[in-house]
Amino acid sequence: AQSVTQLDSQVPVFEEAPVELRCNYSSSVSVYLFWYVQYPNQGLQLLLKYLSGSTLVKGINGFEAEFNKSQTSFHLRKPSVHISDTAEYFCAVSGGSQGNLIFGKGTKLSVKP
Amino acid sequence: DAGITQSPRHKVTETGTPVTLRCHQTENHRYMYWYRQDPGHGLRLIHYSYGVKDTDKGEVSDGYSVSRSKTEDFLLTLESATSSQTSVYFCAIREGNSPLHFGNGTRLTVT
C-alpha cells in the first residue's frame, strides 16, 4: 500500500530565504505525486504535480519539486519565500484505481519578516 | 474552486443527532470524494463515488454513509454524530487523469 511521509511538521524560515519541504513516499507501483497548499480557513489548492517525464516539476507561486525515484522522494523547494507563502503544505501520492490520493500529515511553513 | 460548493460551511450539533453534509459540483465530473482533516493526521478518505449510485469505502468510513443520486451531488451522512467526528470535511472532484479539486470545507463540531 502507498504511504507518504512528510518529514517536518513545522518549518520556520525568514522572508527571502530558500526553503525545502521534504516528502518521501512508498509504493510498489508507478505513482503520480502532488503538492497542495492550504491557506488558513480555505480548501486545498494544487501547487504542482508529477505524472511522468521530466523529474523537475515547476508549479505556481515559484515553487518547484524534484521527483527522485531511487530515493522515493518528492521534495518541494522555493529559492526565496514571501510572507504570503505562510500556509500548510501537503504531499500526496495516487492511491488506488479510483484516483483517490494518500496524503501526508502536512508541513506548516511559517515565514517571518 | 472548480465549481464545488459545500454546505453548510459551519455546523454545531449534539452527540447522537444525524447530520448531512452536501457537496455540489457544476463540472459534471465523474469522481467525487469525501475527506476529513484533523491535526496531525492530514487528510483521510472517508468515502468516494465513481458514478451515480456507485460508491465505496475509504480509510475511515466507520460511522459515515454516502449517497449519490445525481452526478452533481454527493451527500455525506453521520447517522448518529459522535465527538470523534468533530473535524473539517472536504469534498473533492476529479475527471480522467486530472488532479483532485477541493471545495472550501465544512467545519463540523459535535458537542
Short mmCIF file of N, CA and C in Angstrom, two decimals, chain A residues 40-93:
data_model
loop_
_atom_site.label_atom_id
_atom_site.label_comp_id
_atom_site.label_asym_id
_atom_site.label_seq_id
_atom_site.Cartn_x
_atom_site.Cartn_y
_atom_site.Cartn_z
N PRO A 40 -5.06 29.49 5.51
CA PRO A 40 -6.00 29.41 6.63
C PRO A 40 -7.46 29.51 6.20
N ASN A 41 -8.25 28.59 6.74
CA ASN A 41 -9.70 28.57 6.51
C ASN A 41 -10.09 28.40 5.04
N GLN A 42 -9.22 27.77 4.28
CA GLN A 42 -9.52 27.53 2.88
C GLN A 42 -9.34 26.05 2.54
N GLY A 43 -9.77 25.69 1.34
CA GLY A 43 -9.54 24.34 0.85
C GLY A 43 -8.13 24.17 0.34
N LEU A 44 -7.86 23.01 -0.23
CA LEU A 44 -6.53 22.73 -0.75
C LEU A 44 -6.44 23.15 -2.21
N GLN A 45 -5.31 23.74 -2.54
CA GLN A 45 -5.07 24.23 -3.90
C GLN A 45 -3.84 23.51 -4.46
N LEU A 46 -3.96 23.03 -5.68
CA LEU A 46 -2.85 22.31 -6.29
C LEU A 46 -1.69 23.25 -6.58
N LEU A 47 -0.49 22.88 -6.09
CA LEU A 47 0.73 23.62 -6.38
C LEU A 47 1.41 23.09 -7.63
N LEU A 48 1.57 21.77 -7.68
CA LEU A 48 2.23 21.13 -8.81
C LEU A 48 1.98 19.63 -8.75
N LYS A 49 2.29 18.98 -9.89
CA LYS A 49 2.08 17.55 -9.97
C LYS A 49 3.16 16.91 -10.83
N TYR A 50 3.48 15.67 -10.51
CA TYR A 50 4.36 14.86 -11.34
C TYR A 50 3.56 13.65 -11.81
N LEU A 51 3.44 13.53 -13.13
CA LEU A 51 2.75 12.38 -13.71
C LEU A 51 3.75 11.49 -14.46
N SER A 52 4.63 12.12 -15.22
CA SER A 52 5.67 11.41 -15.96
C SER A 52 6.58 12.45 -16.57
N GLY A 53 7.66 11.98 -17.24
CA GLY A 53 8.52 12.91 -17.96
C GLY A 53 9.59 13.51 -17.08
N SER A 54 9.86 14.79 -17.28
CA SER A 54 10.93 15.47 -16.57
C SER A 54 10.74 15.35 -15.06
N THR A 55 11.84 15.06 -14.38
CA THR A 55 11.74 14.86 -12.92
C THR A 55 11.67 16.18 -12.16
N LEU A 56 11.99 17.29 -12.81
CA LEU A 56 11.87 18.61 -12.18
C LEU A 56 10.55 19.22 -12.63
N VAL A 57 9.71 19.48 -11.66
CA VAL A 57 8.38 19.97 -11.97
C VAL A 57 8.23 21.39 -11.43
N LYS A 58 7.76 22.28 -12.25
CA LYS A 58 7.54 23.66 -11.80
C LYS A 58 6.05 23.88 -11.56
N GLY A 59 5.76 24.62 -10.48
CA GLY A 59 4.37 24.87 -10.15
C GLY A 59 4.07 26.35 -10.05
N ILE A 60 2.99 26.65 -9.36
CA ILE A 60 2.60 28.04 -9.21
C ILE A 60 3.37 28.72 -8.08
N ASN A 61 3.35 30.02 -8.08
CA ASN A 61 3.95 30.82 -7.00
C ASN A 61 5.45 30.58 -6.83
N GLY A 62 6.14 30.15 -7.89
CA GLY A 62 7.58 29.99 -7.83
C GLY A 62 8.09 28.71 -7.19
N PHE A 63 7.19 27.80 -6.86
CA PHE A 63 7.59 26.53 -6.27
C PHE A 63 7.99 25.53 -7.35
N GLU A 64 8.88 24.62 -6.97
CA GLU A 64 9.24 23.51 -7.84
C GLU A 64 9.51 22.29 -6.98
N ALA A 65 9.45 21.12 -7.59
CA ALA A 65 9.71 19.87 -6.87
C ALA A 65 10.48 18.93 -7.79
N GLU A 66 11.25 18.07 -7.18
CA GLU A 66 12.04 17.12 -7.95
C GLU A 66 11.67 15.70 -7.55
N PHE A 67 11.29 14.92 -8.54
CA PHE A 67 10.98 13.52 -8.32
C PHE A 67 12.27 12.71 -8.37
N ASN A 68 12.54 11.97 -7.30
CA ASN A 68 13.73 11.13 -7.24
C ASN A 68 13.28 9.70 -6.97
N LYS A 69 13.28 8.90 -8.02
CA LYS A 69 12.74 7.54 -7.89
C LYS A 69 13.61 6.67 -7.00
N SER A 70 14.91 6.81 -7.09
CA SER A 70 15.81 5.96 -6.30
C SER A 70 15.70 6.25 -4.80
N GLN A 71 15.43 7.51 -4.47
CA GLN A 71 15.27 7.87 -3.06
C GLN A 71 13.80 7.96 -2.66
N THR A 72 12.92 7.65 -3.56
CA THR A 72 11.46 7.74 -3.33
C THR A 72 11.10 9.04 -2.63
N SER A 73 11.57 10.13 -3.23
CA SER A 73 11.32 11.45 -2.63
C SER A 73 10.71 12.39 -3.66
N PHE A 74 10.05 13.40 -3.13
CA PHE A 74 9.43 14.43 -3.98
C PHE A 74 9.45 15.73 -3.16
N HIS A 75 10.63 16.28 -2.97
CA HIS A 75 10.80 17.45 -2.12
C HIS A 75 10.38 18.73 -2.84
N LEU A 76 9.77 19.62 -2.09
CA LEU A 76 9.29 20.90 -2.62
C LEU A 76 10.27 22.00 -2.25
N ARG A 77 10.57 22.88 -3.21
CA ARG A 77 11.56 23.93 -2.97
C ARG A 77 11.07 25.27 -3.50
N LYS A 78 11.58 26.32 -2.85
CA LYS A 78 11.40 27.67 -3.38
C LYS A 78 12.65 28.45 -3.01
N PRO A 79 13.26 29.14 -3.98
CA PRO A 79 14.53 29.81 -3.72
C PRO A 79 14.43 31.03 -2.80
N SER A 80 13.24 31.66 -2.75
CA SER A 80 13.10 32.87 -1.94
C SER A 80 11.63 33.00 -1.54
N VAL A 81 11.35 32.83 -0.25
CA VAL A 81 9.95 32.81 0.18
C VAL A 81 9.47 34.20 0.58
N HIS A 82 8.14 34.34 0.51
CA HIS A 82 7.48 35.59 0.92
C HIS A 82 6.58 35.31 2.11
N ILE A 83 6.22 36.37 2.79
CA ILE A 83 5.29 36.26 3.92
C ILE A 83 4.03 35.53 3.48
N SER A 84 3.59 35.80 2.28
CA SER A 84 2.34 35.22 1.76
C SER A 84 2.42 33.72 1.52
N ASP A 85 3.61 33.14 1.61
CA ASP A 85 3.76 31.69 1.46
C ASP A 85 3.44 30.95 2.75
N THR A 86 3.21 31.68 3.82
CA THR A 86 2.82 31.06 5.08
C THR A 86 1.53 30.28 4.88
N ALA A 87 1.60 28.98 5.11
CA ALA A 87 0.47 28.08 4.84
C ALA A 87 0.88 26.67 5.27
N GLU A 88 -0.06 25.75 5.09
CA GLU A 88 0.26 24.34 5.31
C GLU A 88 0.36 23.65 3.95
N TYR A 89 1.36 22.81 3.82
CA TYR A 89 1.65 22.16 2.55
C TYR A 89 1.51 20.65 2.71
N PHE A 90 0.82 20.05 1.75
CA PHE A 90 0.56 18.62 1.80
C PHE A 90 1.13 17.95 0.56
N CYS A 91 1.86 16.87 0.81
CA CYS A 91 2.34 16.00 -0.25
C CYS A 91 1.35 14.85 -0.38
N ALA A 92 1.11 14.39 -1.60
CA ALA A 92 0.15 13.31 -1.81
C ALA A 92 0.60 12.40 -2.94
N VAL A 93 0.21 11.14 -2.84
CA VAL A 93 0.53 10.15 -3.87
C VAL A 93 -0.77 9.50 -4.31
#
